[in-house]
Short mmCIF file of C-alpha atoms and ligand atoms in Angstrom, two decimals:
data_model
loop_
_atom_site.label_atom_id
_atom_site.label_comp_id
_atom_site.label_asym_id
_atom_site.label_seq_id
_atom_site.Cartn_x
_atom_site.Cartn_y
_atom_site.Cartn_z
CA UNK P 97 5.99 -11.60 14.84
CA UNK P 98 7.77 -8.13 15.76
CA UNK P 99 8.38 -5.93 13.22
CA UNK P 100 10.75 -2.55 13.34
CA UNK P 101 9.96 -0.03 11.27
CA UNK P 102 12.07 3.05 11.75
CA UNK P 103 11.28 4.55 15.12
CA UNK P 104 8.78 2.02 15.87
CA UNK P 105 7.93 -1.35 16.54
CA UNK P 106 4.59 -3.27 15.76
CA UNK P 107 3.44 -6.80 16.54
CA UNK P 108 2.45 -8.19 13.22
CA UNK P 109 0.16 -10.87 14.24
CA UNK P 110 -2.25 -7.80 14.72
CA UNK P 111 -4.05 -6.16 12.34
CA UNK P 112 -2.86 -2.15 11.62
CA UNK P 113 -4.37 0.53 9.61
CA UNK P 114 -2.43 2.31 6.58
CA UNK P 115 -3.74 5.87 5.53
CA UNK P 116 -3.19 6.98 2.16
CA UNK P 117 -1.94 10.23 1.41
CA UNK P 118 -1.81 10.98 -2.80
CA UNK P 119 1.01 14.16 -3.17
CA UNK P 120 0.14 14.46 -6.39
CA UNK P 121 -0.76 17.98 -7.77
CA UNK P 122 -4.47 17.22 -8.35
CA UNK P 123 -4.74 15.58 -4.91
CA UNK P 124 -4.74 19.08 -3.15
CA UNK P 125 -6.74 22.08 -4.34
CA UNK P 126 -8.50 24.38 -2.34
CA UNK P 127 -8.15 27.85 -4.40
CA UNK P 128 -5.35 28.70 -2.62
CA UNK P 129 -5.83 29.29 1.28
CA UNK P 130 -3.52 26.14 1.98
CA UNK P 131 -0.19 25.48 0.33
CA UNK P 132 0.02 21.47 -0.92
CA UNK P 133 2.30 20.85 2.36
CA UNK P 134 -0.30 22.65 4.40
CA UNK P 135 -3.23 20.42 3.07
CA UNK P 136 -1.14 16.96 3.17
CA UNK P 137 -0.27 17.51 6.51
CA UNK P 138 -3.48 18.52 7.78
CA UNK P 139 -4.89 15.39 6.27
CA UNK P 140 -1.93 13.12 7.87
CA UNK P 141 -2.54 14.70 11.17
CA UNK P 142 -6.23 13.94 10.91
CA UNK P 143 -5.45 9.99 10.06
CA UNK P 144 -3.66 9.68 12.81
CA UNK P 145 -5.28 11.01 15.55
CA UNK P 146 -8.15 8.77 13.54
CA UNK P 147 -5.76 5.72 14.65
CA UNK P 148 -3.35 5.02 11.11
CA UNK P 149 -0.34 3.32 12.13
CA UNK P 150 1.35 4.26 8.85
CA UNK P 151 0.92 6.98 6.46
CA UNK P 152 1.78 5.97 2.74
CA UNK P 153 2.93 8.90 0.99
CA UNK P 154 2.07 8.77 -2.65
CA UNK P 155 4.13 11.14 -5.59
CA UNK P 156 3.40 8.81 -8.68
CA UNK P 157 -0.20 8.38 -10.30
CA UNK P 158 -0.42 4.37 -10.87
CA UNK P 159 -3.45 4.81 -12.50
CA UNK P 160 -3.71 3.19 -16.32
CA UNK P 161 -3.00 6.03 -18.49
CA UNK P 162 -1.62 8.37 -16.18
CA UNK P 163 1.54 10.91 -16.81
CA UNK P 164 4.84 9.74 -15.83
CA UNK P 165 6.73 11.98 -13.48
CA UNK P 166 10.21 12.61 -13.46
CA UNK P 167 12.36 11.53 -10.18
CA UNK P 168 13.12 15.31 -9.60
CA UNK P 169 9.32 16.02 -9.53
CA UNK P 170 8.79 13.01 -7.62
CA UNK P 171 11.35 13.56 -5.11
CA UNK P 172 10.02 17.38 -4.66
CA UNK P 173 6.38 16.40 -3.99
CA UNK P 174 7.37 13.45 -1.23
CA UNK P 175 10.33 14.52 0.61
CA UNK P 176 9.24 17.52 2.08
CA UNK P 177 5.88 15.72 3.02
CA UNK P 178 7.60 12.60 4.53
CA UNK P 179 9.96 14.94 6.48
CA UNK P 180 7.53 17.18 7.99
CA UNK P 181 4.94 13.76 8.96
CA UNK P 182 8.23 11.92 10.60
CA UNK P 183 9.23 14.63 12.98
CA UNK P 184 5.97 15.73 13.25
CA UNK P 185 3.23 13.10 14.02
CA UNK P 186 3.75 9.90 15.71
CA UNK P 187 3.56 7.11 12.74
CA UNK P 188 5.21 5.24 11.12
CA UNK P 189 5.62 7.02 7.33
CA UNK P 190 5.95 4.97 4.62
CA UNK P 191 7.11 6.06 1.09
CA UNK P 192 4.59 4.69 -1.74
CA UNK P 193 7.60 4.71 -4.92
CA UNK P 194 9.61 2.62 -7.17
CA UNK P 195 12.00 5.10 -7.80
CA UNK P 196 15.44 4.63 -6.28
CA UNK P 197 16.02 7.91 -5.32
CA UNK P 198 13.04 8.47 -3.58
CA UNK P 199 13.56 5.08 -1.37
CA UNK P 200 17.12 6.78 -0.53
CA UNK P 201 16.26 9.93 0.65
CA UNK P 202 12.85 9.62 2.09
CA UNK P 203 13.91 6.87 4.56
CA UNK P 204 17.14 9.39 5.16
CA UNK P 205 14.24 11.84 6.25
CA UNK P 206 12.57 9.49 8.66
CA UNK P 207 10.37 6.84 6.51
CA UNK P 208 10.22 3.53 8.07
CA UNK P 209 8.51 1.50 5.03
CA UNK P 210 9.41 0.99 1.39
CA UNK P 211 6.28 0.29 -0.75
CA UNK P 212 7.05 -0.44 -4.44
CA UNK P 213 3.87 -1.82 -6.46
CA UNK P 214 6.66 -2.55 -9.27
CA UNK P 215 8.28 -5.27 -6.76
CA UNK P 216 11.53 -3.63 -6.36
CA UNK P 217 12.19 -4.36 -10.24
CA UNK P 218 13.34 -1.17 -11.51
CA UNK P 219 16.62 -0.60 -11.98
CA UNK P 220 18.61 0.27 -8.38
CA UNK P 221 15.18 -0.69 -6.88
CA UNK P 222 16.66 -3.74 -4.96
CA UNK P 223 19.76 -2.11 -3.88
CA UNK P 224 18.51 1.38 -2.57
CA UNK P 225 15.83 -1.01 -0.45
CA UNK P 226 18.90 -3.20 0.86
CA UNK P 227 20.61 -0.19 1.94
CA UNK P 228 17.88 1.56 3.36
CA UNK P 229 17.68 -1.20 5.80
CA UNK P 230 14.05 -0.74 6.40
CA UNK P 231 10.56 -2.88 5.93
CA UNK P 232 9.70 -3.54 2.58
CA UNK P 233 6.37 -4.35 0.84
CA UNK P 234 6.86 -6.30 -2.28
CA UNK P 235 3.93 -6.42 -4.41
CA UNK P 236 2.32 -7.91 -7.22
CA UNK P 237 1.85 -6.74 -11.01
CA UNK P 238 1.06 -7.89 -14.07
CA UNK P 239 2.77 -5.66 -16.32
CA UNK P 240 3.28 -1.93 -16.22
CA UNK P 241 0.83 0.15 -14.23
CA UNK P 242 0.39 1.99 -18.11
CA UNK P 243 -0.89 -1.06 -19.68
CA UNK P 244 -2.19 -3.68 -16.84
CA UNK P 245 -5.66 -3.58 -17.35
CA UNK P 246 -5.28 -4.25 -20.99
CA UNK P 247 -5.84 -7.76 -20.70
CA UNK P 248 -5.02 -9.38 -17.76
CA UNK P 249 -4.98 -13.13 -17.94
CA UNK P 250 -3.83 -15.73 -15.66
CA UNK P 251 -4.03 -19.95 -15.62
CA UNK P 252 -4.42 -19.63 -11.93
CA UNK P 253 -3.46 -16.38 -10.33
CA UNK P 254 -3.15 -17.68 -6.88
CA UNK P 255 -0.38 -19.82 -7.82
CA UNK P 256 1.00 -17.25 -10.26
CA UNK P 257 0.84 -14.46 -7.69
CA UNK P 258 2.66 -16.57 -4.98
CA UNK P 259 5.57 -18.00 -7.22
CA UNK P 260 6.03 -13.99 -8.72
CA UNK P 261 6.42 -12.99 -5.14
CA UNK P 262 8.33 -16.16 -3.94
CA UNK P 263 10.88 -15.00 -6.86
CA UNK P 264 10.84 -11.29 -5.45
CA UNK P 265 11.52 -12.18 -1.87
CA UNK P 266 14.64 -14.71 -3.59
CA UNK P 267 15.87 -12.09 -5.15
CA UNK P 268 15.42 -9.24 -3.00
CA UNK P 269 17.13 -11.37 -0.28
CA UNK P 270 20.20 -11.98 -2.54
CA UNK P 271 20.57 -8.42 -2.71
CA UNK P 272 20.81 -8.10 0.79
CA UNK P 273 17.28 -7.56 2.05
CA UNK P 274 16.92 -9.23 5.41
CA UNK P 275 13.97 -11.42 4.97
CA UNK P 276 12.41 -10.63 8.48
CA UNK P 277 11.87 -7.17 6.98
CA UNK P 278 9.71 -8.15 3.92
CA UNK P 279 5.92 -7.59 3.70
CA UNK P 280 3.77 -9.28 0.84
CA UNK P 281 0.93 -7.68 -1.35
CA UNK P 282 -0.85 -9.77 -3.71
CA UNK P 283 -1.71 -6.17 -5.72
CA UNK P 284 -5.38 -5.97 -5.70
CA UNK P 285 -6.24 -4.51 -8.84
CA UNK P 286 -2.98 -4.42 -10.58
CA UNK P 287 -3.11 -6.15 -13.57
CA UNK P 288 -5.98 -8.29 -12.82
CA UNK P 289 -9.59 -8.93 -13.48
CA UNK P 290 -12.51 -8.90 -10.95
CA UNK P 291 -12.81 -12.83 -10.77
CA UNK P 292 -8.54 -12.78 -10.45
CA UNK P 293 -9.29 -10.12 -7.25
CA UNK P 294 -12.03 -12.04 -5.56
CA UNK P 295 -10.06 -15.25 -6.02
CA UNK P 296 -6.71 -13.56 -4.59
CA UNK P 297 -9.22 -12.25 -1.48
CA UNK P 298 -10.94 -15.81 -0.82
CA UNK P 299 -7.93 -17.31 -0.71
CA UNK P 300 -5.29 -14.53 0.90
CA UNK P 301 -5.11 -17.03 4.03
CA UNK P 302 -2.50 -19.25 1.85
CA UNK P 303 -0.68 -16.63 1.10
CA UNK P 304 0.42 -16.17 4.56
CA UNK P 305 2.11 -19.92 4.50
CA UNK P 306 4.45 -17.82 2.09
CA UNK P 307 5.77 -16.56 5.61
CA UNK P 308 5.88 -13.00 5.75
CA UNK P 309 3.02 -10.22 7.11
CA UNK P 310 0.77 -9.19 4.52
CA UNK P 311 -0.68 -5.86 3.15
CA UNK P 312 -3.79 -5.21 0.69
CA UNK P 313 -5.33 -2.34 -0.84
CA UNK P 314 -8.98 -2.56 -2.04
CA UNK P 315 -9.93 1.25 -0.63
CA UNK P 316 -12.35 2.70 -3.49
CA UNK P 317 -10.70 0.33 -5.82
CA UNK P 318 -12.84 -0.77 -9.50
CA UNK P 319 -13.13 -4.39 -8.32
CA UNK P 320 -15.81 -2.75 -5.56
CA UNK P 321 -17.22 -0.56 -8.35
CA UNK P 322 -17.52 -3.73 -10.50
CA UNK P 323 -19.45 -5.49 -7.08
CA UNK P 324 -21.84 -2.71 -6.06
CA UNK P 325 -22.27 -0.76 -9.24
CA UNK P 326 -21.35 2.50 -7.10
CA UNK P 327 -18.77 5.52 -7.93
CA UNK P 328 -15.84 6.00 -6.45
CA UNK P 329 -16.96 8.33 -3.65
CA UNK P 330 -19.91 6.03 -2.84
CA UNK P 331 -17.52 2.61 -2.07
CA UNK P 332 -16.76 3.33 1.34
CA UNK P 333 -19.40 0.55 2.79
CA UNK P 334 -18.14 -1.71 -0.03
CA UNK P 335 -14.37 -0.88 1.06
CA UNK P 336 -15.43 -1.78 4.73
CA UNK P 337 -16.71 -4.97 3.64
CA UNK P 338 -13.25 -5.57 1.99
CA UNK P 339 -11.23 -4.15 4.85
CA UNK P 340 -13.38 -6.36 7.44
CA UNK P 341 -12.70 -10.05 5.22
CA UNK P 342 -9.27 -9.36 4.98
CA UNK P 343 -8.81 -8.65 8.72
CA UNK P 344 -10.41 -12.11 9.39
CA UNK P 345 -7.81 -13.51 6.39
CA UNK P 346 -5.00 -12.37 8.70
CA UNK P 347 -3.86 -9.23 7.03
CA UNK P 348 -1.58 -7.21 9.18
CA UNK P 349 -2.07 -3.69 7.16
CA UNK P 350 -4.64 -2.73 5.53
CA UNK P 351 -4.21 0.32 2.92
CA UNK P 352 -7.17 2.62 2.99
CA UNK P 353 -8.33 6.18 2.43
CA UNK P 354 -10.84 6.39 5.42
CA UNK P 355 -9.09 5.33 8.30
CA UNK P 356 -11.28 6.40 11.03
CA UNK P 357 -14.39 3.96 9.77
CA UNK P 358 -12.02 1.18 8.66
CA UNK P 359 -10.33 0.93 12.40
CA UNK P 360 -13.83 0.02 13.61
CA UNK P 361 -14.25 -2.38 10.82
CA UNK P 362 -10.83 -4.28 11.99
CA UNK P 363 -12.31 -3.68 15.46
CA UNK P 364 -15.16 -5.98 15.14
CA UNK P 365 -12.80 -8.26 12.83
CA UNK P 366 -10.40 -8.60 15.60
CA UNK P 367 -12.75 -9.28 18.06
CA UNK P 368 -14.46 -12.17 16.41
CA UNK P 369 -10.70 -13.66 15.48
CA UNK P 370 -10.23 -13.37 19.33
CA UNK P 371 -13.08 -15.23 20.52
CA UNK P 372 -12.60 -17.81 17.97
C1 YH5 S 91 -2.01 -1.52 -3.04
O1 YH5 S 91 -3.03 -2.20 -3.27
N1 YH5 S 91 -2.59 0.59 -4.37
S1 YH5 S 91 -2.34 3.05 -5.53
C2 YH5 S 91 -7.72 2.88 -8.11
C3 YH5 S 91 -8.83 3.32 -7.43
C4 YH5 S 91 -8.75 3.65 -6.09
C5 YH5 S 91 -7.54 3.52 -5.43
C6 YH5 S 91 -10.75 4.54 -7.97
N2 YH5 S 91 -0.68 1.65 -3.92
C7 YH5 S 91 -1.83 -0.21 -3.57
O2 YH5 S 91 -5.04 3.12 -4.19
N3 YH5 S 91 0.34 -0.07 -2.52
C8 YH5 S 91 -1.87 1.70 -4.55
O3 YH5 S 91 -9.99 3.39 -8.14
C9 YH5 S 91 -0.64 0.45 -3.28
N4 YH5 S 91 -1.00 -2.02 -2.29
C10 YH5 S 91 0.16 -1.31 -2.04
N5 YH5 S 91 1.10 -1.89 -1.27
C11 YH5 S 91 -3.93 2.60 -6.21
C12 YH5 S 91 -5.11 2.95 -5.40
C13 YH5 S 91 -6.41 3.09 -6.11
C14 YH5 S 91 -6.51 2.76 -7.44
#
C-alpha cells in the first residue's frame, strides 16, 4: 500500500492530512506588508509544522461562477509557489490544476501529486499526467465547475460516480498512467446535491473495492452549510465531523483548510480503527 510521491514515500493504508493553499489573487491581502509569495509561504510553512503531508497548491477558482484564468496567469501564480514549498519545506506539494501546462512544469519544479477535479479530461490532460510520471488524483464532476450546481441529478450517484471513475482510471491507464499511481475522489460537492454528498460519504467504504487510495474534500464545503445552517468561517466543527467519518471510511488524504485541528480529528479516528 506504498505510495511514491516525488521525494517521498507514504504508506497508504494510513490516513494523511492535505492543506490547502488558494494562490489566487483574493486569497492573499494584507495591505501590502507581505508580497503574495511571502503570505503563501508563510501559510505552507505553518501547515506543515501543523503536520500536512501535502500541500495542494490552488491557481484556478472552481467556484460556480467564477472567472476563468488564462494558463499564463495560472502558471505565474503556482510555479513560483510550488518551487519555493518543494525546496523549501519538507512535503509533499501537490499541484491543484487541469491545465496541461501547469501539470508539466510544476512537477518539473518539485510537485509530487497531480490533482485535476476535471478528471484529466481536458485536452493534453492525460498525456502531461503520463509523462509527469507522478501520483494522480482523478476526481469526480458532473459537468463544468461553471455550471455544476445548476441541476445536478443522478439515478444513483454511487454507481454513477464509480463507473465515471472506473472509465477515468481505463483511460488514463491507456495513456500510460501506471495504475499503482492513481488516487480516487468521489468530488464532494462537484456537481451534486446534499442527499448525492451524504450518500457518496455513507457509502465511500465501496469505493475503495474500486482499488486505489482515496482522497475527499468536505473542508468548509456548502453540503456542511446545508447540515448546520452555519457560514463558511463557522464550519470548522462541522468539517471535523466530516474529516473524522471519512478517516473511519478508510480515506488515505483528507483535503482541508485547518490542518492542525483536523490531524487530531484523524488521531482519534485512527485510534478507534486500531483497536477495532
Ligand atoms: C476536492 O474535494 N475541492 S476546491 C467550496 C467551499 C469551500 C471549499 C465555501 N479542490 C476539492 O475546496 N480537489 C477543491 O464552500 C479539490 N477534492 C480534490 N481532489 C473547492 C473547495 C471549496 C469549495
Amino acid at each position: 500500500m506504498e505510495m511514491k510521491f516525488a521525494r517521498r514515500v507514504l504508506d497508504m493504508s494510513r490516513c494523511h492530512v492535505m492543506g490547502v493553499l488558494n494562490v489566487t489573487p483574493d486569497s492573499f491581502s494584507d495591505g501590502g506588508r507581505f508580497n503574495q509569495l511571502d503570505m503563501a509561504l508563510f501559510r505552507a510553512r505553518q501547515m506543515v509544522s501543523d503536520g500536512a503531508a501535502f500541500i495542494d497548491v490552488g491557481g484556478e477558482s472552481t467556484r460556480p461562477g467564477a472567472a476563468s484564468v488564462s494558463v499564463q496567469e495560472e502558471l505565474d501564480r503556482v510555479c513560483p509557489v510550488v518551487e519555493a514549498i518543494s525546496r523549501e519545506l519538507d512535503a509533499i506539494v501537490s499541484v491543484d490544476t487541469s491545465t496541461p501546462a501547469v501539470m508539466t512544469q510544476a512537477v518539473e519544479l518539485g510537485a509530487g501529486l497531480v490533482n485535476d477535479v476535471r478528471a484529466l479530461q481536458r485536452d493534453g490532460a492525460l498525456a502531461a499526467a503520463a509523462t509527469a510520471g507522478v501520483p494522480v488524483c482523478i476526481m469526480h464532476i458532473q459537468g463544468e465547475p461553471k455550471t455544476m450546481q445548476d441541476r445536478p441529478e443522478y439515478q444513483n450517484v454511487m454507481r454513477e460516480v464509480g463507473e465515471f471513475l472506473s472509465q477515468r482510471v481505463r483511460v488514463a491507464v491507456q495513456a500510460g498512467v501506471c495504475a499503482e499511481n492513481i488516487i480516487l475522489d468521489p468530488g464532494f460537492g462537484f456537481g451534486k446535491k446534499l442527499e448525492h454528498n451524504l450518500r457518496l460519504l455513507a457509502s465511500l467504504e465501496q469505493l475503495r473495492a474500486l482499488g486505489h487510495p482515496l482522497l475527499v474534500g468536505m473542508s468548509r464545503k456548502s453540503m456542511l452549510g446545508n447540515i448546520t445552517g452555519r457560514d463558511v468561517d463557522e464550519r470548522l466543527p462541522a468539517s471535523l465531523a466530516a474529516a473524522t467519518i471519512s478517516a473511519m471510511k478508510g480515506a488515505s488524504i483528507i483535503r482541508v483548510h485547518d490542518v492542525r485541528e483536523t490531524i487530531d480529528a484523524v488521531k482519534v479516528a485512527t485510534a478507534v480503527k486500531e483497536a477495532d
